[in-house]
Amino acid sequence: MDPSVIGLFLVAGLASLFMAWVIGAGSSGATPFAPAVGANAISTMRAAFIVGIFGFAGAVVQGANVSEAVGRGLVGGISLPVTGVIVVLAIGAGLMAVGIRTGYPIATAFTVTGSVVGVGLALGGSPVPSKYLQIGAVWLLTPFVGGGLAYAIASVLPRADVPERYSVAALAALVGAVLANVEFTYVGPGTTAGSFVGLARRTVDFAMVGPVAVSGAVALSIGVLVWWDIRRDTAGGLRRVLLALGSLVAFSAGGSQVGLAVGPLLPLLDSVAAVPMAAVLVGGGFGILVGSWTGAPRMIKSLAQDYSSLGPRRSIAALVPSFLIAQLAVLLGVPVSFNEIVVSAIIGSGAAVGGSDAVSARKILVTVGAWAGSFVLAFALGYGAIAVLPV
């Protein structure tokens, strides 16, 4: 291979690694445990350490779907060249770094998706309307679904006629049932992806053991365990549920966000067969882990102040829909903004606490404007860069 081509490959790899670091250092590495820190359930540095570990695990075992969508599903008819990949990653990471520096809520999914589509169309690729409709629907519905679920949960948790040992246990059971059906790499037959429900059915090898029965058993077991723990120690039980949810949200963040860093590299793997997909996901997960350990503590501490007024119950209300939406995005292979997911859940949970007075209409408009502006700016920069640079 020509040395100049090798050099470009290395630059693209470094840009992808930097993008993964930015993701880990940004909201994806900070939001999962910010509620726990705000509720004084865990220290900032320990939270950064744990979120890095779970983010890495999620990237490795759940990152393939979104990576494929970003790398090969947004523009048809072409394969991004090395220069195009570098442009995409430079725009995405650059805008995210500016957002972290200035405090503006720049959404990773919006910037990467916009730049990939802009670069791809500028190179003569064809649009993929079906995928755009799917992505647009998820982006549009996320604030309403996430915020609505958080509002509903936060409205129930403080009610005297619904004890927490029942309400929180029911939420934990729901999360357990979903987790049992989520697909993980290497859990399926051979080295394919599969769920723990499928693994249990293959292990038991009994035709009457259906997915509903296995899911129900997992949900019941987790629900009873959480019920017993909260009944024995209410404050401690809520804290442990909050930490468990934070870990699951961090895992989901790794699985949904790593594709934004390594997805643009996938077209290059077609010409470098020696580099397997698993190695790319491990590299992206490592970048997220380092970003979480080195860059996330400051943002965790900052975001924790927003959560401190919510307390553990409302924080649980924000994390449950965040986990569910993130896992849906992973299943569909849709690049989704973790910033959008969690901010929507915070708004819904906060509205349940203080009503409309607790929600700043101006702040919401600024945030939504930043999300939309991120996509438009990234698209324009990507399209314009290809028009100027020799590819």
CSV table of C-alpha atoms in Angstrom, one decimal:
chain,number,residue,atom,x,y,z
A,1,MET,CA,0.0,0.0,0.0
A,2,ASP,CA,1.2,3.5,-0.8
A,3,PRO,CA,2.8,5.3,2.2
A,4,SER,CA,0.6,8.3,1.6
A,5,VAL,CA,-2.5,6.2,1.8
A,6,ILE,CA,-1.2,4.5,5.0
A,7,GLY,CA,-0.7,8.0,6.4
A,8,LEU,CA,-4.2,9.0,5.6
A,9,PHE,CA,-5.5,5.8,7.3
A,10,LEU,CA,-3.6,6.6,10.4
A,11,VAL,CA,-4.9,10.2,10.4
A,12,ALA,CA,-8.5,8.9,10.1
A,13,GLY,CA,-7.9,6.4,12.9
A,14,LEU,CA,-6.5,9.2,15.2
A,15,ALA,CA,-9.5,11.4,14.3
A,16,SER,CA,-11.9,8.6,15.2
A,17,LEU,CA,-10.0,8.0,18.5
A,18,PHE,CA,-10.3,11.8,19.3
A,19,MET,CA,-14.0,11.7,18.5
A,20,ALA,CA,-14.4,8.8,20.9
A,21,TRP,CA,-12.5,10.7,23.6
A,22,VAL,CA,-14.8,13.7,23.0
A,23,ILE,CA,-17.9,11.5,23.4
A,24,GLY,CA,-16.6,10.0,26.6
A,25,ALA,CA,-15.6,13.4,28.0
A,26,GLY,CA,-18.9,15.1,26.9
A,27,SER,CA,-22.5,14.5,27.9
A,28,SER,CA,-22.4,10.8,27.1
A,29,GLY,CA,-19.8,10.2,29.7
A,30,ALA,CA,-21.2,12.6,32.2
A,31,THR,CA,-25.0,12.2,32.2
A,32,PRO,CA,-25.4,8.6,33.3
A,33,PHE,CA,-24.0,9.2,36.8
A,34,ALA,CA,-24.8,12.9,37.2
A,35,PRO,CA,-28.0,12.0,39.0
A,36,ALA,CA,-26.2,9.7,41.4
A,37,VAL,CA,-23.6,12.4,42.1
A,38,GLY,CA,-26.3,15.0,42.6
A,39,ALA,CA,-28.1,12.7,45.0
A,40,ASN,CA,-24.8,12.2,46.9
A,41,ALA,CA,-24.9,8.5,46.2
A,42,ILE,CA,-21.4,8.4,44.7
A,43,SER,CA,-18.3,10.6,44.4
A,44,THR,CA,-17.5,12.4,41.1
A,45,MET,CA,-14.2,10.5,40.5
A,46,ARG,CA,-15.7,7.1,41.2
A,47,ALA,CA,-18.6,7.9,38.9
A,48,ALA,CA,-16.3,8.8,36.1
A,49,PHE,CA,-14.4,5.5,36.6
A,50,ILE,CA,-17.5,3.4,36.6
A,51,VAL,CA,-19.1,5.2,33.6
A,52,GLY,CA,-15.9,4.6,31.6
A,53,ILE,CA,-15.9,0.9,32.3
A,54,PHE,CA,-19.6,0.4,31.4
A,55,GLY,CA,-19.3,2.7,28.4
A,56,PHE,CA,-16.4,0.6,27.1
A,57,ALA,CA,-18.4,-2.6,27.6
A,58,GLY,CA,-21.4,-1.2,25.8
A,59,ALA,CA,-19.3,-0.1,22.9
A,60,VAL,CA,-17.8,-3.5,22.4
A,61,VAL,CA,-20.9,-5.7,22.8
A,62,GLN,CA,-23.6,-3.3,21.4
A,63,GLY,CA,-21.9,-0.8,19.1
A,64,ALA,CA,-22.2,-2.7,15.8
A,65,ASN,CA,-25.8,-1.6,14.8
A,66,VAL,CA,-25.3,2.1,15.0
A,67,SER,CA,-21.8,1.9,13.6
A,68,GLU,CA,-23.2,0.2,10.5
A,69,ALA,CA,-25.9,2.8,10.1
A,70,VAL,CA,-23.5,5.7,10.3
A,71,GLY,CA,-20.8,4.1,8.2
A,72,ARG,CA,-22.9,2.6,5.4
A,73,GLY,CA,-26.6,3.5,5.9
A,74,LEU,CA,-26.8,7.3,5.5
A,75,VAL,CA,-25.7,7.7,1.9
A,76,GLY,CA,-26.2,5.3,-1.0
A,77,GLY,CA,-24.1,4.6,-4.1
A,78,ILE,CA,-20.7,5.5,-2.7
A,79,SER,CA,-18.1,4.6,-0.2
A,80,LEU,CA,-16.5,7.5,1.7
A,81,PRO,CA,-12.8,7.9,0.8
A,82,VAL,CA,-10.2,8.4,3.4
A,83,THR,CA,-10.2,12.2,3.0
A,84,GLY,CA,-14.0,12.2,3.4
A,85,VAL,CA,-13.8,10.2,6.6
A,86,ILE,CA,-11.3,12.6,8.0
A,87,VAL,CA,-13.5,15.6,7.1
A,88,VAL,CA,-16.5,13.9,8.8
A,89,LEU,CA,-14.6,13.1,12.0
A,90,ALA,CA,-12.9,16.5,12.2
A,91,ILE,CA,-16.2,18.3,11.9
A,92,GLY,CA,-18.0,16.2,14.4
A,93,ALA,CA,-15.2,16.2,17.0
A,94,GLY,CA,-14.4,19.9,16.4
A,95,LEU,CA,-18.0,21.0,17.0
A,96,MET,CA,-18.3,18.7,20.0
A,97,ALA,CA,-15.1,20.2,21.5
A,98,VAL,CA,-16.4,23.7,21.0
A,99,GLY,CA,-19.6,22.7,22.7
A,100,ILE,CA,-17.7,21.3,25.7
A,101,ARG,CA,-15.6,24.3,25.9
A,102,THR,CA,-18.4,26.9,25.6
A,103,GLY,CA,-21.1,25.0,27.4
A,104,TYR,CA,-23.5,24.9,24.4
A,105,PRO,CA,-25.4,21.6,24.1
A,106,ILE,CA,-23.9,20.4,20.8
A,107,ALA,CA,-25.4,17.0,20.0
A,108,THR,CA,-22.9,14.3,18.8
A,109,ALA,CA,-25.5,12.4,16.7
A,110,PHE,CA,-26.6,15.6,15.0
A,111,THR,CA,-23.1,16.8,14.1
A,112,VAL,CA,-21.9,13.4,12.8
A,113,THR,CA,-25.1,12.6,10.9
A,114,GLY,CA,-25.1,16.0,9.3
A,115,SER,CA,-21.4,15.8,8.3
A,116,VAL,CA,-21.7,12.3,6.9
A,117,VAL,CA,-24.7,13.2,4.8
A,118,GLY,CA,-23.2,16.4,3.6
A,119,VAL,CA,-19.9,14.8,2.6
A,120,GLY,CA,-21.6,11.8,1.0
A,121,LEU,CA,-24.0,13.9,-1.1
A,122,ALA,CA,-21.1,16.3,-2.1
A,123,LEU,CA,-19.3,13.2,-3.4
A,124,GLY,CA,-22.2,12.3,-5.6
A,125,GLY,CA,-23.9,9.8,-3.3
A,126,SER,CA,-27.7,9.3,-3.3
A,127,PRO,CA,-29.9,10.1,-0.3
A,128,VAL,CA,-31.6,7.3,1.6
A,129,PRO,CA,-35.1,8.7,2.4
A,130,SER,CA,-36.3,5.6,4.4
A,131,LYS,CA,-33.3,5.9,6.8
A,132,TYR,CA,-33.8,9.7,7.1
A,133,LEU,CA,-37.4,9.2,8.0
A,134,GLN,CA,-36.5,6.7,10.7
A,135,ILE,CA,-33.9,8.9,12.2
A,136,GLY,CA,-36.1,12.0,12.0
A,137,ALA,CA,-38.9,10.2,13.7
A,138,VAL,CA,-36.7,9.0,16.6
A,139,TRP,CA,-35.2,12.5,17.0
A,140,LEU,CA,-38.6,14.2,16.9
A,141,LEU,CA,-40.3,11.8,19.2
A,142,THR,CA,-37.5,11.4,21.8
A,143,PRO,CA,-38.3,14.7,23.7
A,144,PHE,CA,-42.0,13.9,23.9
A,145,VAL,CA,-41.6,10.2,24.8
A,146,GLY,CA,-38.7,10.6,27.1
A,147,GLY,CA,-40.1,13.7,28.8
A,148,GLY,CA,-43.5,12.2,29.0
A,149,LEU,CA,-42.3,9.0,30.6
A,150,ALA,CA,-40.1,10.8,33.1
A,151,TYR,CA,-43.1,13.1,34.0
A,152,ALA,CA,-45.4,10.1,34.5
A,153,ILE,CA,-42.8,8.2,36.7
A,154,ALA,CA,-41.9,11.2,38.7
A,155,SER,CA,-45.5,12.0,39.4
A,156,VAL,CA,-46.1,8.5,40.9
A,157,LEU,CA,-43.0,8.0,43.0
A,158,PRO,CA,-43.8,10.5,45.7
A,159,ARG,CA,-47.4,9.4,46.2
A,160,ALA,CA,-48.2,8.1,49.7
A,161,ASP,CA,-50.7,5.6,48.3
A,162,VAL,CA,-48.0,4.0,46.1
A,163,PRO,CA,-45.1,3.0,48.4
A,164,GLU,CA,-41.7,3.1,46.8
A,165,ARG,CA,-41.0,-0.5,47.5
A,166,TYR,CA,-43.7,-1.3,45.0
A,167,SER,CA,-43.3,1.5,42.4
A,168,VAL,CA,-39.5,1.4,42.2
A,169,ALA,CA,-39.6,-2.4,42.2
A,170,ALA,CA,-42.0,-2.3,39.3
A,171,LEU,CA,-39.7,0.0,37.3
A,172,ALA,CA,-36.7,-2.3,38.1
A,173,ALA,CA,-38.7,-5.3,36.9
A,174,LEU,CA,-39.5,-3.4,33.6
A,175,VAL,CA,-35.9,-2.6,33.1
A,176,GLY,CA,-34.9,-6.2,33.8
A,177,ALA,CA,-37.4,-7.5,31.3
A,178,VAL,CA,-36.0,-5.2,28.6
A,179,LEU,CA,-32.4,-6.0,29.4
A,180,ALA,CA,-33.2,-9.8,29.1
A,181,ASN,CA,-34.3,-9.2,25.5
A,182,VAL,CA,-31.5,-6.9,24.5
A,183,GLU,CA,-29.1,-8.4,22.0
A,184,PHE,CA,-25.4,-8.6,22.9
A,185,THR,CA,-22.4,-9.6,20.8
A,186,TYR,CA,-21.3,-13.2,21.3
A,187,VAL,CA,-24.4,-14.2,23.3
A,188,GLY,CA,-26.1,-15.8,20.3
A,189,PRO,CA,-25.2,-19.1,18.6
A,190,GLY,CA,-21.5,-19.2,17.8
A,191,THR,CA,-20.2,-15.7,17.7
A,192,THR,CA,-23.4,-14.0,16.6
A,193,ALA,CA,-25.4,-11.5,18.6
A,194,GLY,CA,-28.2,-12.7,20.8
A,195,SER,CA,-30.3,-12.1,24.0
A,196,PHE,CA,-30.2,-13.7,27.4
A,197,VAL,CA,-33.7,-14.9,26.7
A,198,GLY,CA,-32.5,-16.8,23.7
A,199,LEU,CA,-29.5,-18.1,25.6
A,200,ALA,CA,-31.8,-19.4,28.4
A,201,ARG,CA,-34.0,-21.1,25.9
A,202,ARG,CA,-31.1,-22.8,24.2
A,203,THR,CA,-29.6,-23.8,27.5
A,204,VAL,CA,-32.8,-25.3,29.0
A,205,ASP,CA,-33.8,-26.7,25.5
A,206,PHE,CA,-37.4,-27.0,26.4
A,207,ALA,CA,-40.0,-26.0,23.9
A,208,MET,CA,-42.5,-24.7,26.5
A,209,VAL,CA,-40.0,-22.1,27.8
A,210,GLY,CA,-41.0,-19.1,25.6
A,211,PRO,CA,-39.6,-15.6,25.6
A,212,VAL,CA,-42.5,-14.2,27.6
A,213,ALA,CA,-41.9,-16.8,30.3
A,214,VAL,CA,-38.1,-16.1,30.5
A,215,SER,CA,-38.7,-12.4,30.5
A,216,GLY,CA,-41.3,-12.6,33.2
A,217,ALA,CA,-39.0,-14.7,35.4
A,218,VAL,CA,-36.2,-12.2,35.0
A,219,ALA,CA,-38.5,-9.3,35.7
A,220,LEU,CA,-40.1,-11.0,38.8
A,221,SER,CA,-36.7,-11.9,40.2
A,222,ILE,CA,-35.3,-8.4,39.9
A,223,GLY,CA,-38.6,-6.8,41.1
A,224,VAL,CA,-38.7,-9.0,44.2
A,225,LEU,CA,-35.0,-8.3,45.0
A,226,VAL,CA,-35.5,-4.5,44.7
A,227,TRP,CA,-38.7,-4.7,46.8
A,228,TRP,CA,-36.9,-6.6,49.5
A,229,ASP,CA,-34.0,-4.2,49.5
A,230,ILE,CA,-36.1,-1.0,49.6
A,231,ARG,CA,-38.4,-2.5,52.3
A,232,ARG,CA,-35.3,-3.3,54.4
A,233,ASP,CA,-33.5,0.1,53.9
A,234,THR,CA,-35.4,2.7,51.9
A,235,ALA,CA,-32.6,5.3,51.5
A,236,GLY,CA,-30.0,2.6,50.8
A,237,GLY,CA,-32.2,0.7,48.4
A,238,LEU,CA,-33.0,3.8,46.4
A,239,ARG,CA,-29.3,4.7,46.2
A,240,ARG,CA,-28.5,1.2,44.9
A,241,VAL,CA,-31.2,1.3,42.3
A,242,LEU,CA,-29.9,4.7,41.2
A,243,LEU,CA,-26.4,3.4,40.8
A,244,ALA,CA,-27.6,0.3,38.9
A,245,LEU,CA,-29.6,2.5,36.5
A,246,GLY,CA,-26.6,4.8,36.0
A,247,SER,CA,-24.5,1.8,35.1
A,248,LEU,CA,-27.1,0.6,32.6
A,249,VAL,CA,-27.4,4.0,31.1
A,250,ALA,CA,-23.6,4.3,30.8
A,251,PHE,CA,-23.6,0.9,29.1
A,252,SER,CA,-26.3,2.0,26.7
A,253,ALA,CA,-24.5,5.3,26.0
A,254,GLY,CA,-21.4,3.3,24.9
A,255,GLY,CA,-23.4,1.1,22.7
A,256,SER,CA,-25.3,3.9,21.0
A,257,GLN,CA,-22.5,6.5,20.8
A,258,VAL,CA,-19.4,4.5,19.7
A,259,GLY,CA,-20.9,4.3,16.2
A,260,LEU,CA,-20.7,8.0,15.9
A,261,ALA,CA,-16.9,7.8,16.4
A,262,VAL,CA,-16.0,4.6,14.5
A,263,GLY,CA,-18.9,4.3,12.0
A,264,PRO,CA,-17.3,6.6,9.4
A,265,LEU,CA,-14.3,4.3,9.4
A,266,LEU,CA,-16.3,1.2,8.3
A,267,PRO,CA,-16.1,2.0,4.5
A,268,LEU,CA,-12.3,2.0,4.8
A,269,LEU,CA,-12.4,-1.5,6.3
A,270,ASP,CA,-13.6,-2.8,2.9
A,271,SER,CA,-10.1,-2.2,1.6
A,272,VAL,CA,-8.3,-3.3,4.8
A,273,ALA,CA,-9.6,-6.7,5.5
A,274,ALA,CA,-7.0,-7.4,8.1
A,275,VAL,CA,-8.8,-5.1,10.6
A,276,PRO,CA,-12.0,-6.7,12.0
A,277,MET,CA,-15.1,-4.9,13.1
A,278,ALA,CA,-14.5,-6.0,16.7
A,279,ALA,CA,-11.1,-4.3,16.8
A,280,VAL,CA,-12.6,-1.1,15.7
A,281,LEU,CA,-15.3,-1.2,18.4
A,282,VAL,CA,-12.7,-2.0,21.0
A,283,GLY,CA,-10.6,1.0,19.9
A,284,GLY,CA,-13.7,3.3,20.0
A,285,GLY,CA,-14.7,1.9,23.4
A,286,PHE,CA,-11.1,2.6,24.7
A,287,GLY,CA,-11.4,6.2,23.5
A,288,ILE,CA,-14.7,6.6,25.3
A,289,LEU,CA,-13.2,5.0,28.4
A,290,VAL,CA,-10.2,7.4,28.4
A,291,GLY,CA,-12.5,10.4,27.7
A,292,SER,CA,-14.7,9.4,30.7
A,293,TRP,CA,-11.8,9.1,33.0
A,294,THR,CA,-9.9,12.2,32.0
A,295,GLY,CA,-12.6,14.7,30.8
A,296,ALA,CA,-15.9,13.7,32.2
A,297,PRO,CA,-15.4,14.5,36.0
A,298,ARG,CA,-15.7,18.2,35.4
A,299,MET,CA,-18.9,17.9,33.4
A,300,ILE,CA,-20.3,15.3,35.9
A,301,LYS,CA,-19.8,17.8,38.7
A,302,SER,CA,-21.4,20.5,36.7
A,303,LEU,CA,-24.4,18.5,35.6
A,304,ALA,CA,-24.9,17.1,39.1
A,305,GLN,CA,-25.9,20.5,40.3
A,306,ASP,CA,-28.9,20.3,37.9
A,307,TYR,CA,-29.8,17.0,39.4
A,308,SER,CA,-29.3,17.9,43.0
A,309,SER,CA,-32.8,19.5,43.3
A,310,LEU,CA,-34.4,16.3,41.9
A,311,GLY,CA,-33.1,13.8,44.5
A,312,PRO,CA,-32.9,10.0,44.0
A,313,ARG,CA,-36.6,9.4,43.1
A,314,ARG,CA,-36.8,12.0,40.4
A,315,SER,CA,-33.3,11.0,39.1
A,316,ILE,CA,-34.6,7.4,38.8
A,317,ALA,CA,-37.5,8.8,36.9
A,318,ALA,CA,-35.1,10.5,34.5
A,319,LEU,CA,-32.8,7.5,34.0
A,320,VAL,CA,-35.5,4.8,33.3
A,321,PRO,CA,-36.7,6.4,30.0
A,322,SER,CA,-33.2,7.3,29.1
A,323,PHE,CA,-32.2,3.6,29.2
A,324,LEU,CA,-35.3,2.5,27.3
A,325,ILE,CA,-34.9,5.1,24.5
A,326,ALA,CA,-31.2,4.4,24.1
A,327,GLN,CA,-31.8,0.7,23.8
A,328,LEU,CA,-34.5,1.3,21.2
A,329,ALA,CA,-32.0,3.4,19.2
A,330,VAL,CA,-29.4,0.6,19.4
A,331,LEU,CA,-31.9,-1.9,18.2
A,332,LEU,CA,-33.0,0.2,15.2
A,333,GLY,CA,-29.4,1.2,14.4
A,334,VAL,CA,-30.3,4.9,14.7
A,335,PRO,CA,-27.7,7.5,15.7
A,336,VAL,CA,-29.4,9.3,18.5
A,337,SER,CA,-28.2,12.1,20.7
A,338,PHE,CA,-27.7,11.1,24.3
A,339,ASN,CA,-27.8,14.8,25.1
A,340,GLU,CA,-31.3,15.0,23.7
A,341,ILE,CA,-32.5,11.9,25.6
A,342,VAL,CA,-31.3,12.9,29.0
A,343,VAL,CA,-32.2,16.6,28.7
A,344,SER,CA,-35.7,15.6,27.7
A,345,ALA,CA,-36.0,13.3,30.7
A,346,ILE,CA,-34.7,16.0,33.1
A,347,ILE,CA,-37.3,18.4,31.8
A,348,GLY,CA,-40.1,15.9,32.2
A,349,SER,CA,-38.9,14.9,35.7
A,350,GLY,CA,-38.4,18.5,36.7
A,351,ALA,CA,-41.9,19.5,35.5
A,352,ALA,CA,-43.4,16.9,37.7
A,353,VAL,CA,-41.5,18.3,40.7
A,354,GLY,CA,-42.2,22.0,40.2
A,355,GLY,CA,-44.8,22.3,37.5
A,356,SER,CA,-44.4,24.7,34.6
A,357,ASP,CA,-42.4,27.1,36.7
A,358,ALA,CA,-39.6,24.6,36.9
A,359,VAL,CA,-39.2,24.5,33.1
A,360,SER,CA,-37.5,27.4,31.4
A,361,ALA,CA,-39.0,28.0,28.0
A,362,ARG,CA,-36.1,30.1,26.9
A,363,LYS,CA,-33.6,27.4,27.9
A,364,ILE,CA,-35.5,24.8,26.0
A,365,LEU,CA,-35.7,26.9,22.8
A,366,VAL,CA,-31.9,27.6,23.1
A,367,THR,CA,-31.2,23.9,23.5
A,368,VAL,CA,-33.4,22.8,20.6
A,369,GLY,CA,-31.9,25.6,18.4
A,370,ALA,CA,-28.4,24.3,19.3
A,371,TRP,CA,-29.4,20.8,18.3
A,372,ALA,CA,-30.9,21.8,14.9
A,373,GLY,CA,-28.1,24.3,14.3
A,374,SER,CA,-25.6,21.5,15.0
A,375,PHE,CA,-27.0,19.4,12.2
A,376,VAL,CA,-27.3,22.2,9.7
A,377,LEU,CA,-23.8,23.6,10.4
A,378,ALA,CA,-22.2,20.1,10.2
A,379,PHE,CA,-24.0,19.4,6.9
A,380,ALA,CA,-22.9,22.7,5.4
A,381,LEU,CA,-19.3,22.3,6.6
A,382,GLY,CA,-19.2,18.8,5.2
A,383,TYR,CA,-20.6,19.7,1.9
A,384,GLY,CA,-18.5,22.8,1.6
A,385,ALA,CA,-15.3,21.1,2.6
A,386,ILE,CA,-15.6,18.4,-0.1
A,387,ALA,CA,-16.2,21.2,-2.7
A,388,VAL,CA,-12.9,22.8,-1.7
A,389,LEU,CA,-10.6,19.9,-0.8
A,390,PRO,CA,-9.2,17.5,-3.5
A,391,VAL,CA,-10.7,14.0,-2.8
